[in-house]
XYZ file of C-alpha atoms in Angstrom:
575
model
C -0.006 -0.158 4.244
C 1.434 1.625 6.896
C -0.722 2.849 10.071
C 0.416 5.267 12.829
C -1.490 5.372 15.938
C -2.321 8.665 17.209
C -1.929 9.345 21.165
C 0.808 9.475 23.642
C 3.642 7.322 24.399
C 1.838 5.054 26.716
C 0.228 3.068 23.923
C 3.468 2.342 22.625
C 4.120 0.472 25.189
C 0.879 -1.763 25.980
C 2.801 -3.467 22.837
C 1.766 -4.748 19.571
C 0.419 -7.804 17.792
C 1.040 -8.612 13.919
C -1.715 -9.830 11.760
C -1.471 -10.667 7.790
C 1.729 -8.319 7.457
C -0.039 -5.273 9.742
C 1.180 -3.761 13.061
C -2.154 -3.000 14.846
C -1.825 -1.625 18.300
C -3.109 -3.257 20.989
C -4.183 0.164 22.968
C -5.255 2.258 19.816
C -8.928 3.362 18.879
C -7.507 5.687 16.208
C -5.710 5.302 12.910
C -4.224 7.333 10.368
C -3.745 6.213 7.223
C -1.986 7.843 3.509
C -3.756 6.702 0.476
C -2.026 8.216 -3.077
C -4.142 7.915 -6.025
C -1.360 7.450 -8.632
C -1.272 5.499 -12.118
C 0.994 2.318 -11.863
C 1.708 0.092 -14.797
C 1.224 -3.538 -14.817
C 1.210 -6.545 -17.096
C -1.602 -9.130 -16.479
C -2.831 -11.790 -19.322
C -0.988 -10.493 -21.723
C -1.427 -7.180 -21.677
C 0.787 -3.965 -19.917
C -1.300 -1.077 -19.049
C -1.205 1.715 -16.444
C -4.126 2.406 -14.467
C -5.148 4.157 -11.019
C -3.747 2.837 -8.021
C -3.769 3.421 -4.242
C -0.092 3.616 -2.823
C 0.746 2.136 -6.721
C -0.778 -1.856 -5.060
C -3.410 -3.750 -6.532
C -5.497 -4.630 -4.342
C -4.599 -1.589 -2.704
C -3.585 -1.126 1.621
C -5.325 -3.541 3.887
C -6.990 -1.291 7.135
C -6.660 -2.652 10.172
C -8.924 -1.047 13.407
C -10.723 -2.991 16.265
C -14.651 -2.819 16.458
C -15.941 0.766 17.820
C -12.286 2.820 16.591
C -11.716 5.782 14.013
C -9.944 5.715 11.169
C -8.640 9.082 9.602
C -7.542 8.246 5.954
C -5.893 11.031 3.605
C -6.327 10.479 0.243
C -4.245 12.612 -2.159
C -5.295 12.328 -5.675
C -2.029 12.450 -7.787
C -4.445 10.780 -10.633
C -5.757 12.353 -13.653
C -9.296 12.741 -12.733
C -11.779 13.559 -9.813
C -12.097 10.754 -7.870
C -13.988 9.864 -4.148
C -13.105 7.271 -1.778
C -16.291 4.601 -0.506
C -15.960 2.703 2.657
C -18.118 0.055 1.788
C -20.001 -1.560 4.506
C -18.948 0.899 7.583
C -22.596 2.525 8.933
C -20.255 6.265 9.526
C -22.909 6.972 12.020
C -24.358 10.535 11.414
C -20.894 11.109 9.107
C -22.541 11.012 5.634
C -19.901 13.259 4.895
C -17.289 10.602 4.414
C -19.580 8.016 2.586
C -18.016 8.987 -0.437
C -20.344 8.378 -3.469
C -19.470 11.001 -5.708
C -22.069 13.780 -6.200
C -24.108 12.176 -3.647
C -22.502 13.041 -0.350
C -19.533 14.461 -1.839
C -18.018 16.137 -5.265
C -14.987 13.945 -6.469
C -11.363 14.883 -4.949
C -9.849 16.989 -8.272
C -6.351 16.004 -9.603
C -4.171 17.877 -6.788
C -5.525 18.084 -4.031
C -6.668 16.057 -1.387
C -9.153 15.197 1.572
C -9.208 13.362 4.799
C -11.816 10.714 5.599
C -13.205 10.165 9.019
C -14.065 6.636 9.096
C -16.121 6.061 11.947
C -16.599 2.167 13.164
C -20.006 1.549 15.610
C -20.674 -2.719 15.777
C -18.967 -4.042 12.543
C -16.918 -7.226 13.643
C -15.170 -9.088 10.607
C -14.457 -7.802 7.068
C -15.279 -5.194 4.596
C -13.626 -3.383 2.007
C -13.078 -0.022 0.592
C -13.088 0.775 -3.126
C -13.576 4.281 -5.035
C -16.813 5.589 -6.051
C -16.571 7.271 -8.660
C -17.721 5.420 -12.430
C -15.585 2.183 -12.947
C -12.210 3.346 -10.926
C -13.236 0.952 -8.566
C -11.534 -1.917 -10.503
C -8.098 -1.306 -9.408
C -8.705 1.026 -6.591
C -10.157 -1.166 -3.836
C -8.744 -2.853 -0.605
C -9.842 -4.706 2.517
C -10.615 -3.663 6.017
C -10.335 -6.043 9.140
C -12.189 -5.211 11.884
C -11.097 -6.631 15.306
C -12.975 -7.528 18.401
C -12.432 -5.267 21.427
C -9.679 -5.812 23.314
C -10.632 -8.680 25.655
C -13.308 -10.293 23.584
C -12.578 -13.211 21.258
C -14.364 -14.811 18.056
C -17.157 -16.970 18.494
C -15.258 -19.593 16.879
C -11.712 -21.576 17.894
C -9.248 -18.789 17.294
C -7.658 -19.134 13.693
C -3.456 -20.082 13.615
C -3.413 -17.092 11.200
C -5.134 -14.685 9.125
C -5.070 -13.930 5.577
C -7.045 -11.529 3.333
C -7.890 -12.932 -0.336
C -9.245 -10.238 -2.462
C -11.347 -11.535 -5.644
C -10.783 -8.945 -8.905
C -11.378 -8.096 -12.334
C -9.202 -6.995 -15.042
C -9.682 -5.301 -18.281
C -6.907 -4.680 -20.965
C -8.411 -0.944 -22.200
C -7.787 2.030 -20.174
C -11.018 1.929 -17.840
C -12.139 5.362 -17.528
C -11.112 5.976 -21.059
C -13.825 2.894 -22.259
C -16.153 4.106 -19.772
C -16.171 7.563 -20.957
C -16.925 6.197 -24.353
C -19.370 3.875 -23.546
C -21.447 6.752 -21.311
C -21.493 8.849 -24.713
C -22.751 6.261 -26.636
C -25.098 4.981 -24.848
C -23.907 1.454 -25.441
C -22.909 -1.857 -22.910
C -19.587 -1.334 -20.991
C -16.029 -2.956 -21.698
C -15.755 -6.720 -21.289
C -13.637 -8.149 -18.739
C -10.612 -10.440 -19.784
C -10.286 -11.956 -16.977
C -10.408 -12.174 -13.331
C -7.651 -12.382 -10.475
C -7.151 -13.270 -6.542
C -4.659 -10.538 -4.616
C -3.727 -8.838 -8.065
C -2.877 -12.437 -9.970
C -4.819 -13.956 -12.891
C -3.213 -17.119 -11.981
C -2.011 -20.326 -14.812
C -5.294 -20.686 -16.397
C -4.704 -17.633 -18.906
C -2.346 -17.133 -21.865
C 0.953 -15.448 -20.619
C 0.496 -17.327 -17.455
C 2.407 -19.937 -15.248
C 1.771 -21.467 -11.097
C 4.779 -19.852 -10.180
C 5.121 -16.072 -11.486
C 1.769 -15.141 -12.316
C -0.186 -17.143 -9.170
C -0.881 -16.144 -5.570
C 0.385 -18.313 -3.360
C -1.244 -18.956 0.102
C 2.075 -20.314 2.154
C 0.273 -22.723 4.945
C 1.637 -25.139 7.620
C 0.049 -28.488 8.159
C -2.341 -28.863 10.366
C -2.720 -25.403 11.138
C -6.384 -23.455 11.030
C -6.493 -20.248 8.808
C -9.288 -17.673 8.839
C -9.723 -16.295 4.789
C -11.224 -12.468 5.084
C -12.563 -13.109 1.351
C -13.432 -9.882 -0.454
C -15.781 -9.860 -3.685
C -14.120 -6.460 -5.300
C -15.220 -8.723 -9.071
C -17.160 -5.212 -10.923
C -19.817 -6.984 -12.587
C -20.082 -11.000 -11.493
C -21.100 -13.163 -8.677
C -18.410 -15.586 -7.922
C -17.848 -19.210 -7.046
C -14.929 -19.854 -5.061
C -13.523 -23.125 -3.483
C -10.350 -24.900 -2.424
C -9.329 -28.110 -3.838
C -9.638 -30.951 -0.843
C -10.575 -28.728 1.616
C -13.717 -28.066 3.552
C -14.564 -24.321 3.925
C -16.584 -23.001 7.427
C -18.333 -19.666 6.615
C -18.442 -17.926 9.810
C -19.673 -14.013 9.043
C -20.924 -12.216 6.012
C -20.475 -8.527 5.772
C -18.874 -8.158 9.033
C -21.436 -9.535 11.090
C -21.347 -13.795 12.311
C -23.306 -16.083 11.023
C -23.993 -19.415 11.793
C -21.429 -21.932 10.932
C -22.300 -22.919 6.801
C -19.674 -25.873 6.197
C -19.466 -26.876 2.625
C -17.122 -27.180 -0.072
C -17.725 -24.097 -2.246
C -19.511 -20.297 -1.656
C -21.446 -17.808 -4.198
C -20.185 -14.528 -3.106
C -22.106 -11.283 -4.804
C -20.333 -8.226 -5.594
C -19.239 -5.949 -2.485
C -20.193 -8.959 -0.089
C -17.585 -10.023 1.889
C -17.222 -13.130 3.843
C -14.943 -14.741 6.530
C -13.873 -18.476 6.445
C -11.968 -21.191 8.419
C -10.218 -23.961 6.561
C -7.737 -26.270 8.280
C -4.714 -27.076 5.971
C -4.415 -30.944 6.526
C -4.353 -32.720 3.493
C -0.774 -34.210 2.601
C 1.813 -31.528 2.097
C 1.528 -30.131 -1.769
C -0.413 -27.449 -4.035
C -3.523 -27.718 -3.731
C -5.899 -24.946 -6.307
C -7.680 -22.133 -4.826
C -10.198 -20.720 -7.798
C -12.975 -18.770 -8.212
C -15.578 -18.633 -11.253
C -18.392 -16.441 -12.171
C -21.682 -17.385 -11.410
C -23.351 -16.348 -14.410
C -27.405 -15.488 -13.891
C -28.291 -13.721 -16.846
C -30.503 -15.264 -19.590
C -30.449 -13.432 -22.568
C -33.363 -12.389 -24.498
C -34.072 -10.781 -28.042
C -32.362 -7.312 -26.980
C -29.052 -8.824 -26.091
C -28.255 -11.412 -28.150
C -25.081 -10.014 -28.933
C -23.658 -10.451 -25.577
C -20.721 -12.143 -24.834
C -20.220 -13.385 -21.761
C -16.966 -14.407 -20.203
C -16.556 -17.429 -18.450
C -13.294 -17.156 -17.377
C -11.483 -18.494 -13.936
C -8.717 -17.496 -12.098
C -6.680 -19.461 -9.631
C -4.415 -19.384 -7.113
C -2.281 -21.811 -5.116
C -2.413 -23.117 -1.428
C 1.188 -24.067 -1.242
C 2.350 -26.028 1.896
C 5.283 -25.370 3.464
C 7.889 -28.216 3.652
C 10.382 -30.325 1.673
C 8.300 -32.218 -1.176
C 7.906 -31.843 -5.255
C 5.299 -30.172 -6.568
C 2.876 -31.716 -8.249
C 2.798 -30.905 -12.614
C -1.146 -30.960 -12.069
C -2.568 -29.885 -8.759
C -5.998 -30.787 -7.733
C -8.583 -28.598 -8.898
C -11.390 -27.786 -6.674
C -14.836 -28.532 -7.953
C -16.923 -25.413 -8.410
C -20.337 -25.427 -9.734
C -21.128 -24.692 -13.339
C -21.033 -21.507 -14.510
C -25.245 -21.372 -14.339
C -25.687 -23.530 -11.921
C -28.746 -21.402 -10.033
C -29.406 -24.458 -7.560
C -26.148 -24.430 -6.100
C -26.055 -20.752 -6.079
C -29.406 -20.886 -4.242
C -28.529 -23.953 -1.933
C -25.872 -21.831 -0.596
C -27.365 -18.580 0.231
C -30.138 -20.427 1.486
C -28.179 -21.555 4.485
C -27.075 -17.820 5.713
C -28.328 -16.927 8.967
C -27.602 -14.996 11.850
C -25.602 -16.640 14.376
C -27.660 -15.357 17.221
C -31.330 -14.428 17.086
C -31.923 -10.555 16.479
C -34.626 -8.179 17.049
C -36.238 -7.856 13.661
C -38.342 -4.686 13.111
C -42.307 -5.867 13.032
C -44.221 -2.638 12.927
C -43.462 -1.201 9.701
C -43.822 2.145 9.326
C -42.572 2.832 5.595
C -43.049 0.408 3.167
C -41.205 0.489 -0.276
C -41.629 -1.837 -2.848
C -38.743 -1.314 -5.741
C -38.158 -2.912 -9.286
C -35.293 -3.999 -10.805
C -35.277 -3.244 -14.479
C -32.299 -2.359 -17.679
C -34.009 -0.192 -19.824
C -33.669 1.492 -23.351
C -33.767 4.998 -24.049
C -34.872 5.323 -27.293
C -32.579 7.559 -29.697
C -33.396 9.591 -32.797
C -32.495 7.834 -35.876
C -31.302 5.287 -34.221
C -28.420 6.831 -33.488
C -26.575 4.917 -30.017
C -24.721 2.249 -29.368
C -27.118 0.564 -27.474
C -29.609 -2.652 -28.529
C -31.511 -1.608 -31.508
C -29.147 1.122 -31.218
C -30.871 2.593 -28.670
C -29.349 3.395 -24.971
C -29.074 1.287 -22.112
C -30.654 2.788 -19.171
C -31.405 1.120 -15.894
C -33.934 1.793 -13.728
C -35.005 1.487 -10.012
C -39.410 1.750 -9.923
C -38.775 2.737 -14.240
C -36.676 5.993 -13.097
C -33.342 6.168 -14.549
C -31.075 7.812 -11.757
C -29.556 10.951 -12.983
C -26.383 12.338 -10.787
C -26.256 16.021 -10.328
C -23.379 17.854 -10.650
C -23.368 19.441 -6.593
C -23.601 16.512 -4.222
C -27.260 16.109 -2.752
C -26.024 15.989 0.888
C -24.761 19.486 0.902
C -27.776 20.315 -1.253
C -29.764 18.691 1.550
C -27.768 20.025 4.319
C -28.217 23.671 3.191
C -31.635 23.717 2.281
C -30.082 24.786 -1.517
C -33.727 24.366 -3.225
C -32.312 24.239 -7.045
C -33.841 21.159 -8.416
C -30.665 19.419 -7.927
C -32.941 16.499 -6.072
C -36.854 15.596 -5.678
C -38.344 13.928 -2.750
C -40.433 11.888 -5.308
C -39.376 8.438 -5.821
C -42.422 6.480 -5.418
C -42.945 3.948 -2.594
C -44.647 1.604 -5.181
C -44.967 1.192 -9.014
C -46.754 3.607 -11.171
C -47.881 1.012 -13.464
C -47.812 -2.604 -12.610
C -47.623 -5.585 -14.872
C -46.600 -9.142 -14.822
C -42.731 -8.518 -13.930
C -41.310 -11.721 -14.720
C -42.853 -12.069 -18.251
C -40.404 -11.936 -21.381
C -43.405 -10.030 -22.823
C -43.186 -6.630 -21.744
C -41.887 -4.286 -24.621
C -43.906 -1.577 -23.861
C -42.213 -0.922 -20.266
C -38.606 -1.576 -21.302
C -39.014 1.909 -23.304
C -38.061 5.099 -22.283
C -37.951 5.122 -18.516
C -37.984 8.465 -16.511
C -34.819 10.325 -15.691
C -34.506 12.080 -12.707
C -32.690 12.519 -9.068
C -35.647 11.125 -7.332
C -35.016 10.527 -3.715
C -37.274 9.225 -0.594
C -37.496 11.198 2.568
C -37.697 8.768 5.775
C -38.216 10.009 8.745
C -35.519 9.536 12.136
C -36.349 6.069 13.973
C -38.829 4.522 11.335
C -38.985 0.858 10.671
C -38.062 0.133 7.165
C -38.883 -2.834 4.814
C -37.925 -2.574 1.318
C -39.548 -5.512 -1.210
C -36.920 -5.341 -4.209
C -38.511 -7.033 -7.513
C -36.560 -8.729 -10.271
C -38.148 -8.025 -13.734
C -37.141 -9.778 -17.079
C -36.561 -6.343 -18.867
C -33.238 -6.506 -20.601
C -32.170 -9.737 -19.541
C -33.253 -11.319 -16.151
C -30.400 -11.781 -14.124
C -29.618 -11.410 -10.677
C -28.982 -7.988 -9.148
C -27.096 -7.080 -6.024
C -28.364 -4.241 -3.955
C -26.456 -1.758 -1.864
C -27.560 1.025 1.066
C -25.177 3.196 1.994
C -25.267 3.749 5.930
C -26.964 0.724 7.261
C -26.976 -3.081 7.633
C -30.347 -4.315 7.020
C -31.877 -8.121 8.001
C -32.550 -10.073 4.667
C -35.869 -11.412 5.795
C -36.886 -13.537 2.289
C -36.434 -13.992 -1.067
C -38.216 -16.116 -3.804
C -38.871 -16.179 -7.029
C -41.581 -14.848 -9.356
C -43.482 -11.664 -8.546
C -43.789 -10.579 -4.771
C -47.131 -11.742 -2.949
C -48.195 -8.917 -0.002
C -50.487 -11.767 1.185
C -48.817 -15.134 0.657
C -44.688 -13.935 0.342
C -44.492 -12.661 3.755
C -45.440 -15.935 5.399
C -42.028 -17.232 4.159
C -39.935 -14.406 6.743
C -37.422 -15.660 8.154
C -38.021 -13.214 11.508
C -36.258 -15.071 13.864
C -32.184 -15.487 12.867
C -31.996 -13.625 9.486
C -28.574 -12.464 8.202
C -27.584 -9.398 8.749
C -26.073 -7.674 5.639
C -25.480 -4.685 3.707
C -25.104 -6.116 -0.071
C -27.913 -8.481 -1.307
C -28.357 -10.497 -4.561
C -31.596 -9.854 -6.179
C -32.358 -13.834 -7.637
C -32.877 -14.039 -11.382
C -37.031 -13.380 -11.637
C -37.519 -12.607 -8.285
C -37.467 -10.846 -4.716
C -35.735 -10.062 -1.419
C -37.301 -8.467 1.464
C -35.026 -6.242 3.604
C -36.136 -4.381 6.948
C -34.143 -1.631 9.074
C -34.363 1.021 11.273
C -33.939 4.158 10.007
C -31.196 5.707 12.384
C -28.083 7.015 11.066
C -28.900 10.482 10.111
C -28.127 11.716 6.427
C -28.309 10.671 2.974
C -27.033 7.698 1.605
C -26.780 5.931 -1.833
C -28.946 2.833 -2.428
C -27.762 0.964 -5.905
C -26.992 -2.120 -7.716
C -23.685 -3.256 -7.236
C -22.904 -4.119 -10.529
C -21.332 -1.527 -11.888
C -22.552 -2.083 -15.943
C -25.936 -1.209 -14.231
C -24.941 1.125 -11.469
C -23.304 3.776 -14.373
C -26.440 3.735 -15.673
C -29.376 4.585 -13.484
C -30.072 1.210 -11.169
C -29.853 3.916 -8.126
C -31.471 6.238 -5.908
C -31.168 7.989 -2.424
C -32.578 7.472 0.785
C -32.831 10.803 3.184
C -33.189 9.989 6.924
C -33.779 13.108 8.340
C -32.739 14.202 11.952
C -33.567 12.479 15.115
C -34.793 14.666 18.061
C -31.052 15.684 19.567
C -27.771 16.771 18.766
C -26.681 12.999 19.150
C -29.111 11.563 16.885
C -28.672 14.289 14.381
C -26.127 14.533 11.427
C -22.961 16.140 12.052
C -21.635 19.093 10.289
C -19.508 19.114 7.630
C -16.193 19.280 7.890
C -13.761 22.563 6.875
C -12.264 20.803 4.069
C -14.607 18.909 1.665
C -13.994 18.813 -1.536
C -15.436 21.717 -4.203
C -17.819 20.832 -6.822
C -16.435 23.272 -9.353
């Protein structure tokens, strides 16, 4: 976790503050940081297995870096396979080159070598994470980043007693990249998880499992206020998450405020991130922290031989003092596992804290659907439903990864079909989206790297559309390089006349991960200026290996400072 400022002796001694177990320095805008991808055993719900680490920690480091600083991160890849580093959430103004999404701004670091990140910060205030990019590694190679306010500014809430960073996880017994592998080949649905965990522990509720060895414990003093930087890092489910007896203040969502949501649960999507205050005065004891997936999917003819997990994992606010525990803490109580109202009366109440400037004069309109396809295989020969494979799909095009990244493709003018500037800005065949009656379009979607060209400085909505292909469910959407203002949602197919009259234009959170609802829409809109090409994808990874992607190219603004930098000396090689 360690992190050396660069610069002269002078900012040494402007002094130091301490925050969750980090030195930050009071006087630094830049960080260094060492990140070793190495395998690390460890034993969780029964089961010892070694699997890719960051500094051998899972969760891996916490960053640390005040709003507006630069972060240089080495990561040496002492691992088995290639592997690239995303910094989820951070814009990297005109820095595509660090995004990190492997063979889309970058081939994967090989086994060996290494390759420095230049993590550039503009206006993100709060949390986000980092996790890797490449196929499932993500699972045990993530961590959290806290971003500061400048010196001199404060929150826009009553400064916190203390900080702490809860980080919500998956875990899997198999060897990861070994199932994934297997699964890609087959064509068939990825590994189930066995169980989930907060900062690395599955908690008491599993077998092999106790409060006091196998649980997180939050140490807290009465009375005191502490702000949670809670991190979604789950792979493939939305989360409910709650503290027994206490009432939770959400106060940002992907590092930008909010205003105050006070309640006694959240739903937290994949790669969102979230900020919370919670006052520790009930009387001195445990009290349960736990989180629970929120599961959306209903299950239709093609997947009936799902099985779902609904699993919890736990951890323990434990006050500090002289008292005996209790043999049965109090539990806090989460909604049921498909409980879509409460997942929907939450989200509902997310909004900026101040009003924002909203883009209103759209000048490229997209309107995307949200399908899991089949690929149909000869003699029936995948591992797939009705042995066919699975195959996602963004607008019915199946995302295919080429083998040298499309940003230095892009960057060179290297015209060798490794991309198209084809993905369509609408549907080439519409139908009714939500129906369970729709066999014809859940066949045999196109594959291909089709990416959209946008244009420096043009106002951006995107309309993404649920379909009940495979399984409604919800789906939560990622861009690469921007934060975008989640103007509406609903459910059932998207209106152009009627939907729009439900915008929220005037306080609408400002994000960078969205949940698509089960059978329905969200409307995003951004301005298109951070130079470069960045992945846009669902967030669940069972979907994201398999097509639910594409690219978006914004090309360069009018200057050198509104155009994308060059590479840098050192980038990894694609062969």
């Amino acid at each position: 976790m360690g992190m050396k400022k660069m610069g002269l002796i002078i900012g040494f001694l402007m002094g130091f503050f301490f925050l969750d177990g980090l030195v930050l320095s009071m006087a630094a805008n830049v960080h260094h940081y060492s990140f070793v991808l190495k395998e690390a055993n460890f034993t969780r719900i029964c089961a010892t297995k070694s699997m890719l680490t960051v500094n051998g920690a899972f969760p891996g480091p916490t960053i640390a870096v005040r709003k507006g600083d630069t972060a240089f991160v080495n990561v040496h890849n002492d691992g088995n396979y290639g592997v690239t580093i995303h910094w989820h959430g951070v814009k990297q103004p005109r820095n595509p080159w660090s995004d990190g999404p492997e063979n889309i701004t970058q081939c994967p670091i090989h086994p060996g070598q290494n390759f420095t990140y230049e993590v550039n910060f503009s206006d993100e205030e709060g949390t986000l994470w980092w996790h890797a990019h490449s196929d499932w590694t993500r699972a045990s190679v993530h961590g959290a980043i806290i971003i500061l306010p400048p010196i001199g500014n404060t929150y826009p809430f009553p400064e916190p007693d203390e900080e702490r960073t809860i980080v919500l996880g998956s875990w899997y017994d198999e060897d990861l990249k070994e199932a994934i592998d297997e699964s890609t080949a087959a064509g068939s649905g990825p590994p189930e998880v066995a169980g989930y965990t907060i900062n690395g522990w599955q908690g008491d509720v599993y077998y092999c499992s106790d409060i006091e060895n196998t649980t997180y414990h939050l140490h807290v003093n009465y009375n005191n206020t502490y702000l949670l930087r809670v991190v979604n890092a789950v792979m493939n489910e939305e989360m409910f998450f709650g503290i027994a007896n206490h009432t939770l203040t959400v106060v940002a969502q992907d590092a930008a405020y909010i205003k105050h949501i006070v309640t006694d649960y959240i739903m937290i999507t994949p790669g969102q991130t979230m900020d919370i205050l919670f006052t520790a005065n009930q009387t001195p004891s445990y009290y349960y922290m736990a989180a629970k997936p929120y599961i959306s999917i209903q299950f239709d003819n093609l997947f009936d031989e799902a099985d779902e997990e609904y699993n919890s994992t736990s951890a323990v606010v434990h006050y500090n003092g002289t008292y005996t525990p209790p043999s049965s803490p109090s539990y806090p109580n989460l909604p049921n596992n498909t409980n879509q109202d409460a997942a929907d009366n939450f989200t509902a109440k997310i909004k900026s804290l101040y009003n924002v400037t909203v883009p209103t004069n759209i000048t490229k309109s997209m309107f995307i659907t949200i399908a899991v396809n089949q690929i149909e295989c000869a003699n029936q020969s995948c591992g797939g439903p009705n042995n066919n494979r699975i195959a996602a799909s963004l607008t019915n095009i199946t995302f295919d990864a080429p083998t040298l990244d499309i940003l230095y493709a892009y960057y060179w003018s290297i015209n060798n079909g490794t991309y198209t500037t084809d993905f369509p800005a609408r549907p080439l065949h519409y139908f009714n989206f939500t129906s369970g009656n729709n066999t014809l379009y859940e066949y045999n979607p196109m594959v291909g790297t089709n990416v959209t060209k946008v244009k420096y400085g043009e106002a951006v909505e995107i309309v993404y559309q649920g379909t009940n292909l495979g399984g409604a469910q919800n789906h939560p959407m990622h861009l690469h390089g921007f934060s975008f203002y989640l103007i509406g949602t609903g459910y059932g197919i998207f209106n152009e006349t009627s939907s729009p009259e439900s915008y929220n234009l005037d306080d609408p959170p400002l994000v960078n991960t969205i949940g698509v609802p089960r059978n329905g829409w969200s409307a995003v809109r951004f301005i298109a200026d951070n130079p470069g090409v960045w992945f846009m994808h669902c967030h669940i990874e069972e979907h994201a290996t398999w097509g639910m992607a594409t690219v978006i190219i914004v090309e360069n603004g009018p200057t050198n400072q509104t155009s994308m930098k060059p590479p840098p000396p050192n980038m990894p090689s694609c062969s």
